PDB file of C-alpha atoms in Angstrom:
ATOM      1  CA  UNK L   1      21.710 -20.144  31.995  1.00 83.00           C
ATOM      2  CA  UNK L   2      18.706 -17.877  32.635  1.00 86.00           C
ATOM      3  CA  UNK L   3      19.141 -15.911  29.426  1.00 93.00           C
ATOM      4  CA  UNK L   4      19.462 -12.642  31.362  1.00 97.00           C
ATOM      5  CA  UNK L   5      22.849 -10.989  30.936  1.00 97.00           C
ATOM      6  CA  UNK L   6      24.277  -8.450  33.342  1.00 98.00           C
ATOM      7  CA  UNK L   7      27.478  -6.441  32.986  1.00 97.00           C
ATOM      8  CA  UNK L   8      29.848  -5.817  34.559  1.00 97.00           C
ATOM      9  CA  UNK L   9      30.104  -8.740  36.970  1.00 96.00           C
ATOM     10  CA  UNK L  10      32.157  -6.749  39.468  1.00 97.00           C
ATOM     11  CA  UNK L  11      32.546  -3.018  39.992  1.00 97.00           C
ATOM     12  CA  UNK L  12      34.822  -1.309  42.473  1.00 97.00           C
ATOM     13  CA  UNK L  13      34.643   2.432  42.868  1.00 97.00           C
ATOM     14  CA  UNK L  14      34.885   5.214  45.424  1.00 97.00           C
ATOM     15  CA  UNK L  15      32.350   7.241  47.361  1.00 97.00           C
ATOM     16  CA  UNK L  16      30.820  10.092  45.424  1.00 97.00           C
ATOM     17  CA  UNK L  17      31.245   8.404  42.070  1.00 97.00           C
ATOM     18  CA  UNK L  18      28.620   7.374  39.511  1.00 97.00           C
ATOM     19  CA  UNK L  19      28.241   3.965  37.865  1.00 98.00           C
ATOM     20  CA  UNK L  20      25.994   2.349  35.280  1.00 98.00           C
ATOM     21  CA  UNK L  21      24.879  -1.255  35.439  1.00 98.00           C
ATOM     22  CA  UNK L  22      23.574  -2.930  32.307  1.00 98.00           C
ATOM     23  CA  UNK L  23      21.031  -5.681  31.766  1.00 98.00           C
ATOM     24  CA  UNK L  24      19.904  -7.567  28.673  1.00 98.00           C
ATOM     25  CA  UNK L  25      16.640  -9.451  29.274  1.00 97.00           C
ATOM     26  CA  UNK L  26      15.712 -12.871  27.943  1.00 96.00           C
ATOM     27  CA  UNK L  27      14.708 -12.833  24.304  1.00 94.00           C
ATOM     28  CA  UNK L  28      11.043 -11.838  24.051  1.00 91.00           C
ATOM     29  CA  UNK L  29      10.673 -10.574  27.628  1.00 95.00           C
ATOM     30  CA  UNK L  30       9.252  -7.069  27.831  1.00 94.00           C
ATOM     31  CA  UNK L  31       9.528  -6.571  31.592  1.00 94.00           C
ATOM     32  CA  UNK L  32      12.770  -5.811  33.373  1.00 96.00           C
ATOM     33  CA  UNK L  33      13.124  -5.606  37.148  1.00 96.00           C
ATOM     34  CA  UNK L  34      16.007  -4.366  39.271  1.00 97.00           C
ATOM     35  CA  UNK L  35      16.689  -5.698  42.763  1.00 96.00           C
ATOM     36  CA  UNK L  36      19.313  -4.963  45.397  1.00 96.00           C
ATOM     37  CA  UNK L  37      20.646  -7.699  47.677  1.00 95.00           C
ATOM     38  CA  UNK L  38      22.530  -6.851  50.837  1.00 91.00           C
ATOM     39  CA  UNK L  39      23.303  -8.871  53.934  1.00 83.00           C
ATOM     40  CA  UNK L  40      21.096  -6.820  56.225  1.00 81.00           C
ATOM     41  CA  UNK L  41      18.159  -6.109  53.881  1.00 82.00           C
ATOM     42  CA  UNK L  42      17.961  -9.252  51.778  1.00 87.00           C
ATOM     43  CA  UNK L  43      16.592  -8.966  48.237  1.00 92.00           C
ATOM     44  CA  UNK L  44      14.704  -5.693  47.748  1.00 94.00           C
ATOM     45  CA  UNK L  45      12.756  -4.594  44.693  1.00 94.00           C
ATOM     46  CA  UNK L  46      13.978  -1.311  43.210  1.00 96.00           C
ATOM     47  CA  UNK L  47      12.130  -0.625  39.971  1.00 96.00           C
ATOM     48  CA  UNK L  48      10.329  -2.260  37.041  1.00 94.00           C
ATOM     49  CA  UNK L  49      10.142  -1.282  33.387  1.00 95.00           C
ATOM     50  CA  UNK L  50       7.745  -2.676  30.841  1.00 94.00           C
ATOM     51  CA  UNK L  51       8.387  -2.114  27.150  1.00 94.00           C
ATOM     52  CA  UNK L  52      10.308   1.082  27.784  1.00 94.00           C
ATOM     53  CA  UNK L  53       8.049   2.605  30.419  1.00 94.00           C
ATOM     54  CA  UNK L  54       8.360   2.656  34.175  1.00 94.00           C
ATOM     55  CA  UNK L  55       5.761   0.275  35.656  1.00 91.00           C
ATOM     56  CA  UNK L  56       6.491   0.183  39.383  1.00 91.00           C
ATOM     57  CA  UNK L  57       8.863   1.682  41.918  1.00 92.00           C
ATOM     58  CA  UNK L  58      10.066   0.135  45.130  1.00 90.00           C
ATOM     59  CA  UNK L  59      12.650   1.227  47.658  1.00 83.00           C
ATOM     60  CA  UNK L  60      14.786   3.073  45.140  1.00 93.00           C
ATOM     61  CA  UNK L  61      16.811   6.038  46.316  1.00 94.00           C
ATOM     62  CA  UNK L  62      16.578   9.368  44.509  1.00 95.00           C
ATOM     63  CA  UNK L  63      20.287   9.015  43.680  1.00 96.00           C
ATOM     64  CA  UNK L  64      19.401   5.949  41.628  1.00 97.00           C
ATOM     65  CA  UNK L  65      17.646   5.967  38.274  1.00 97.00           C
ATOM     66  CA  UNK L  66      16.934   3.479  35.532  1.00 97.00           C
ATOM     67  CA  UNK L  67      15.721   3.308  31.980  1.00 97.00           C
ATOM     68  CA  UNK L  68      14.753   0.736  29.389  1.00 98.00           C
ATOM     69  CA  UNK L  69      15.762   1.300  25.804  1.00 97.00           C
ATOM     70  CA  UNK L  70      13.899   0.466  22.560  1.00 96.00           C
ATOM     71  CA  UNK L  71      15.908  -2.762  22.210  1.00 95.00           C
ATOM     72  CA  UNK L  72      14.610  -3.638  25.728  1.00 96.00           C
ATOM     73  CA  UNK L  73      17.956  -3.623  27.467  1.00 97.00           C
ATOM     74  CA  UNK L  74      17.996  -1.667  30.702  1.00 98.00           C
ATOM     75  CA  UNK L  75      20.485   0.393  32.648  1.00 98.00           C
ATOM     76  CA  UNK L  76      20.564   1.227  36.336  1.00 98.00           C
ATOM     77  CA  UNK L  77      22.429   4.413  37.172  1.00 98.00           C
ATOM     78  CA  UNK L  78      23.757   4.924  40.684  1.00 98.00           C
ATOM     79  CA  UNK L  79      25.189   8.322  41.571  1.00 97.00           C
ATOM     80  CA  UNK L  80      26.803  10.050  44.568  1.00 97.00           C
ATOM     81  CA  UNK L  81      27.704   6.614  45.786  1.00 97.00           C
ATOM     82  CA  UNK L  82      27.932   5.907  49.498  1.00 96.00           C
ATOM     83  CA  UNK L  83      29.537   3.037  51.384  1.00 95.00           C
ATOM     84  CA  UNK L  84      26.080   1.652  52.118  1.00 94.00           C
ATOM     85  CA  UNK L  85      25.383   1.205  48.418  1.00 96.00           C
ATOM     86  CA  UNK L  86      27.782  -1.730  48.344  1.00 96.00           C
ATOM     87  CA  UNK L  87      25.602  -4.690  47.417  1.00 96.00           C
ATOM     88  CA  UNK L  88      24.675  -7.157  44.730  1.00 97.00           C
ATOM     89  CA  UNK L  89      22.406  -5.691  42.073  1.00 98.00           C
ATOM     90  CA  UNK L  90      20.245  -8.119  40.142  1.00 97.00           C
ATOM     91  CA  UNK L  91      18.231  -7.711  37.017  1.00 97.00           C
ATOM     92  CA  UNK L  92      15.344 -10.033  36.209  1.00 96.00           C
ATOM     93  CA  UNK L  93      13.019 -10.275  33.231  1.00 96.00           C
ATOM     94  CA  UNK L  94       9.636 -11.802  32.644  1.00 93.00           C
ATOM     95  CA  UNK L  95       7.152 -12.317  29.875  1.00 88.00           C
ATOM     96  CA  UNK L  96       3.827 -10.650  29.373  1.00 80.00           C
ATOM     97  CA  UNK L  97       0.829 -11.626  31.470  1.00 76.00           C
ATOM     98  CA  UNK L  98       0.022 -12.140  35.101  1.00 73.00           C
ATOM     99  CA  UNK L  99       1.993 -14.471  37.362  1.00 76.00           C
ATOM    100  CA  UNK L 100       4.818 -14.801  34.882  1.00 83.00           C
ATOM    101  CA  UNK L 101       7.961 -16.102  36.613  1.00 87.00           C
ATOM    102  CA  UNK L 102      10.989 -13.857  36.774  1.00 91.00           C
ATOM    103  CA  UNK L 103      14.362 -15.046  35.568  1.00 94.00           C
ATOM    104  CA  UNK L 104      17.436 -13.512  37.138  1.00 96.00           C
ATOM    105  CA  UNK L 105      20.856 -12.603  35.846  1.00 96.00           C
ATOM    106  CA  UNK L 106      23.989 -13.377  37.834  1.00 95.00           C
ATOM    107  CA  UNK L 107      24.172  -9.853  39.199  1.00 97.00           C
ATOM    108  CA  UNK L 108      26.711  -7.070  39.483  1.00 97.00           C
ATOM    109  CA  UNK L 109      28.690  -6.939  42.701  1.00 97.00           C
ATOM    110  CA  UNK L 110      29.269  -3.279  43.561  1.00 97.00           C
ATOM    111  CA  UNK L 111      31.940  -2.443  46.105  1.00 97.00           C
ATOM    112  CA  UNK L 112      32.363   1.123  47.326  1.00 96.00           C
ATOM    113  CA  UNK L 113      35.726   1.940  48.892  1.00 92.00           C
TER     114      UNK L 113
ATOM    115  CA  UNK F   1       4.130  -3.309  54.110  1.00 57.00           C
ATOM    116  CA  UNK F   2       4.102  -6.869  52.839  1.00 62.00           C
ATOM    117  CA  UNK F   3       6.552  -9.156  54.583  1.00 80.00           C
ATOM    118  CA  UNK F   4       7.478 -12.766  53.985  1.00 90.00           C
ATOM    119  CA  UNK F   5       9.064 -14.556  56.901  1.00 93.00           C
ATOM    120  CA  UNK F   6      10.954 -17.741  56.266  1.00 95.00           C
ATOM    121  CA  UNK F   7      11.871 -20.360  58.825  1.00 95.00           C
ATOM    122  CA  UNK F   8      14.224 -21.709  59.729  1.00 96.00           C
ATOM    123  CA  UNK F   9      16.840 -19.106  58.899  1.00 95.00           C
ATOM    124  CA  UNK F  10      19.665 -21.676  58.862  1.00 96.00           C
ATOM    125  CA  UNK F  11      19.588 -25.426  58.515  1.00 96.00           C
ATOM    126  CA  UNK F  12      22.491 -27.869  58.561  1.00 97.00           C
ATOM    127  CA  UNK F  13      21.591 -31.515  57.997  1.00 96.00           C
ATOM    128  CA  UNK F  14      23.139 -34.802  56.942  1.00 97.00           C
ATOM    129  CA  UNK F  15      22.714 -36.270  53.505  1.00 97.00           C
ATOM    130  CA  UNK F  16      19.569 -38.391  53.322  1.00 97.00           C
ATOM    131  CA  UNK F  17      17.549 -36.416  55.859  1.00 97.00           C
ATOM    132  CA  UNK F  18      14.233 -34.730  55.100  1.00 97.00           C
ATOM    133  CA  UNK F  19      13.498 -31.072  55.752  1.00 97.00           C
ATOM    134  CA  UNK F  20      10.758 -28.468  55.416  1.00 98.00           C
ATOM    135  CA  UNK F  21      11.148 -24.737  54.887  1.00 98.00           C
ATOM    136  CA  UNK F  22       8.247 -22.429  55.687  1.00 97.00           C
ATOM    137  CA  UNK F  23       7.300 -19.105  54.144  1.00 96.00           C
ATOM    138  CA  UNK F  24       4.632 -17.090  55.968  1.00 95.00           C
ATOM    139  CA  UNK F  25       2.913 -13.768  55.486  1.00 92.00           C
ATOM    140  CA  UNK F  26      -0.134 -11.888  56.669  1.00 90.00           C
ATOM    141  CA  UNK F  27      -0.699 -10.725  53.082  1.00 88.00           C
ATOM    142  CA  UNK F  28      -2.382 -12.526  50.218  1.00 90.00           C
ATOM    143  CA  UNK F  29      -0.317 -13.096  47.097  1.00 90.00           C
ATOM    144  CA  UNK F  30      -1.511 -13.815  43.568  1.00 88.00           C
ATOM    145  CA  UNK F  31       1.395 -16.222  43.113  1.00 89.00           C
ATOM    146  CA  UNK F  32       4.423 -17.409  44.978  1.00 92.00           C
ATOM    147  CA  UNK F  33       7.754 -18.406  43.549  1.00 94.00           C
ATOM    148  CA  UNK F  34      10.577 -20.412  45.096  1.00 97.00           C
ATOM    149  CA  UNK F  35      14.185 -19.778  44.132  1.00 96.00           C
ATOM    150  CA  UNK F  36      17.538 -21.295  45.030  1.00 97.00           C
ATOM    151  CA  UNK F  37      20.610 -19.113  45.019  1.00 96.00           C
ATOM    152  CA  UNK F  38      24.217 -20.259  45.132  1.00 93.00           C
ATOM    153  CA  UNK F  39      27.210 -18.032  45.951  1.00 89.00           C
ATOM    154  CA  UNK F  40      28.141 -15.683  43.126  1.00 87.00           C
ATOM    155  CA  UNK F  41      25.009 -16.439  41.146  1.00 92.00           C
ATOM    156  CA  UNK F  42      21.526 -15.076  40.739  1.00 94.00           C
ATOM    157  CA  UNK F  43      18.427 -16.759  42.141  1.00 95.00           C
ATOM    158  CA  UNK F  44      17.293 -19.683  40.006  1.00 95.00           C
ATOM    159  CA  UNK F  45      13.573 -20.295  39.724  1.00 94.00           C
ATOM    160  CA  UNK F  46      12.405 -23.655  41.086  1.00 96.00           C
ATOM    161  CA  UNK F  47       8.637 -23.365  40.879  1.00 95.00           C
ATOM    162  CA  UNK F  48       5.671 -20.998  40.676  1.00 92.00           C
ATOM    163  CA  UNK F  49       2.459 -21.764  42.562  1.00 93.00           C
ATOM    164  CA  UNK F  50      -0.698 -19.859  41.785  1.00 91.00           C
ATOM    165  CA  UNK F  51      -3.759 -21.602  43.159  1.00 91.00           C
ATOM    166  CA  UNK F  52      -4.573 -21.805  46.862  1.00 93.00           C
ATOM    167  CA  UNK F  53      -3.936 -25.356  48.104  1.00 94.00           C
ATOM    168  CA  UNK F  54      -1.815 -26.179  45.079  1.00 95.00           C
ATOM    169  CA  UNK F  55       0.901 -28.816  45.466  1.00 97.00           C
ATOM    170  CA  UNK F  56       3.731 -29.154  42.964  1.00 97.00           C
ATOM    171  CA  UNK F  57       6.473 -31.762  42.895  1.00 97.00           C
ATOM    172  CA  UNK F  58       9.886 -31.379  41.343  1.00 94.00           C
ATOM    173  CA  UNK F  59      11.756 -34.677  41.827  1.00 95.00           C
ATOM    174  CA  UNK F  60      12.567 -34.720  45.574  1.00 97.00           C
ATOM    175  CA  UNK F  61      11.128 -31.248  46.186  1.00 97.00           C
ATOM    176  CA  UNK F  62       7.467 -30.710  47.092  1.00 98.00           C
ATOM    177  CA  UNK F  63       5.990 -27.216  47.138  1.00 97.00           C
ATOM    178  CA  UNK F  64       2.659 -26.274  48.660  1.00 97.00           C
ATOM    179  CA  UNK F  65       0.708 -23.010  48.491  1.00 96.00           C
ATOM    180  CA  UNK F  66      -1.581 -22.359  51.432  1.00 95.00           C
ATOM    181  CA  UNK F  67      -5.349 -22.364  50.923  1.00 94.00           C
ATOM    182  CA  UNK F  68      -5.527 -18.640  51.701  1.00 93.00           C
ATOM    183  CA  UNK F  69      -2.486 -17.890  49.474  1.00 92.00           C
ATOM    184  CA  UNK F  70      -0.650 -16.325  52.417  1.00 93.00           C
ATOM    185  CA  UNK F  71       1.913 -19.037  53.081  1.00 94.00           C
ATOM    186  CA  UNK F  72       3.896 -21.767  51.393  1.00 96.00           C
ATOM    187  CA  UNK F  73       6.204 -24.621  52.247  1.00 97.00           C
ATOM    188  CA  UNK F  74       9.045 -26.451  50.562  1.00 98.00           C
ATOM    189  CA  UNK F  75       9.743 -30.043  51.571  1.00 98.00           C
ATOM    190  CA  UNK F  76      12.908 -31.818  50.461  1.00 97.00           C
ATOM    191  CA  UNK F  77      13.103 -35.585  50.729  1.00 98.00           C
ATOM    192  CA  UNK F  78      16.440 -37.368  51.123  1.00 97.00           C
ATOM    193  CA  UNK F  79      18.511 -34.198  50.862  1.00 97.00           C
ATOM    194  CA  UNK F  80      21.748 -34.317  48.907  1.00 97.00           C
ATOM    195  CA  UNK F  81      24.847 -32.069  49.060  1.00 96.00           C
ATOM    196  CA  UNK F  82      23.782 -30.583  45.734  1.00 95.00           C
ATOM    197  CA  UNK F  83      20.704 -29.150  47.485  1.00 96.00           C
ATOM    198  CA  UNK F  84      22.942 -26.807  49.468  1.00 96.00           C
ATOM    199  CA  UNK F  85      22.119 -23.159  48.888  1.00 96.00           C
ATOM    200  CA  UNK F  86      19.977 -20.200  49.870  1.00 96.00           C
ATOM    201  CA  UNK F  87      16.265 -20.875  49.395  1.00 97.00           C
ATOM    202  CA  UNK F  88      14.083 -17.846  48.813  1.00 97.00           C
ATOM    203  CA  UNK F  89      10.340 -17.579  48.555  1.00 96.00           C
ATOM    204  CA  UNK F  90       8.927 -14.570  46.731  1.00 94.00           C
ATOM    205  CA  UNK F  91       5.362 -13.366  46.499  1.00 92.00           C
ATOM    206  CA  UNK F  92       3.809 -11.442  43.657  1.00 88.00           C
ATOM    207  CA  UNK F  93       0.793  -9.207  44.025  1.00 76.00           C
ATOM    208  CA  UNK F  94      -0.972  -8.005  40.917  1.00 66.00           C
ATOM    209  CA  UNK F  95      -2.144  -4.793  42.562  1.00 66.00           C
ATOM    210  CA  UNK F  96      -1.098  -1.961  40.242  1.00 60.00           C
ATOM    211  CA  UNK F  97      -0.535  -4.348  37.341  1.00 63.00           C
ATOM    212  CA  UNK F  98       3.026  -5.114  38.385  1.00 71.00           C
ATOM    213  CA  UNK F  99       4.650  -8.475  38.948  1.00 76.00           C
ATOM    214  CA  UNK F 100       7.217  -7.082  41.379  1.00 85.00           C
ATOM    215  CA  UNK F 101       8.346  -9.682  43.880  1.00 89.00           C
ATOM    216  CA  UNK F 102       8.460  -9.409  47.648  1.00 91.00           C
ATOM    217  CA  UNK F 103      11.227 -11.724  48.771  1.00 93.00           C
ATOM    218  CA  UNK F 104      11.326 -13.733  51.939  1.00 94.00           C
ATOM    219  CA  UNK F 105      14.108 -13.516  54.475  1.00 91.00           C
ATOM    220  CA  UNK F 106      15.774 -16.666  53.088  1.00 94.00           C
ATOM    221  CA  UNK F 107      16.755 -20.085  54.422  1.00 96.00           C
ATOM    222  CA  UNK F 108      20.388 -21.096  54.170  1.00 96.00           C
ATOM    223  CA  UNK F 109      20.616 -24.869  53.791  1.00 97.00           C
ATOM    224  CA  UNK F 110      23.810 -26.887  54.162  1.00 97.00           C
ATOM    225  CA  UNK F 111      23.687 -30.615  53.429  1.00 97.00           C
ATOM    226  CA  UNK F 112      26.700 -32.466  54.779  1.00 96.00           C
ATOM    227  CA  UNK F 113      27.868 -35.599  52.907  1.00 94.00           C
TER     228      UNK F 113
END
């Protein structure tokens, strides 16, 4: 058990819809990262938050947004969903300091019909 | 764009055999992490290497970070069926004060009993 909790585990929805994925980091971790894993692209970094503020952005679409709340949990919002958004979405958290390892949740499997 | 190429992409071996997985890049990383991922689960951290030339051992697994911090290898001795999974290397670069990870292309290992 990594200590990172993601909900829901599975999500099935239709094109054009909007969903919210939730992540609770390990106790004490201030950094939260979101990644997308698909068969053709592998694991891709989307966005990082540190103590409530955006720290880094990766290949995140404009239709996607995220935030980190005062209790450090994070949400990833995906809107105007397209078939190609079907993927596994992972959240990871890490402690403060350089070269801190990231610990991953078990992901949310998003299926767009 | 930083890329991490892993080889081989797929590996199917018999229990008891040895194997090596390679992770190569033209970019320098401040640290490199190795993960193993099983179906339906998130990547699980195996090791973090930080210093060029560093060698770390975890039971039957030996990890090495290249002198120039551009490449790494994972050697498994006497593989067991429980070693089956997707092995991912991931590099971190502290540029911009972020620990975001660049993931390798992955090596899918199957150990037959």
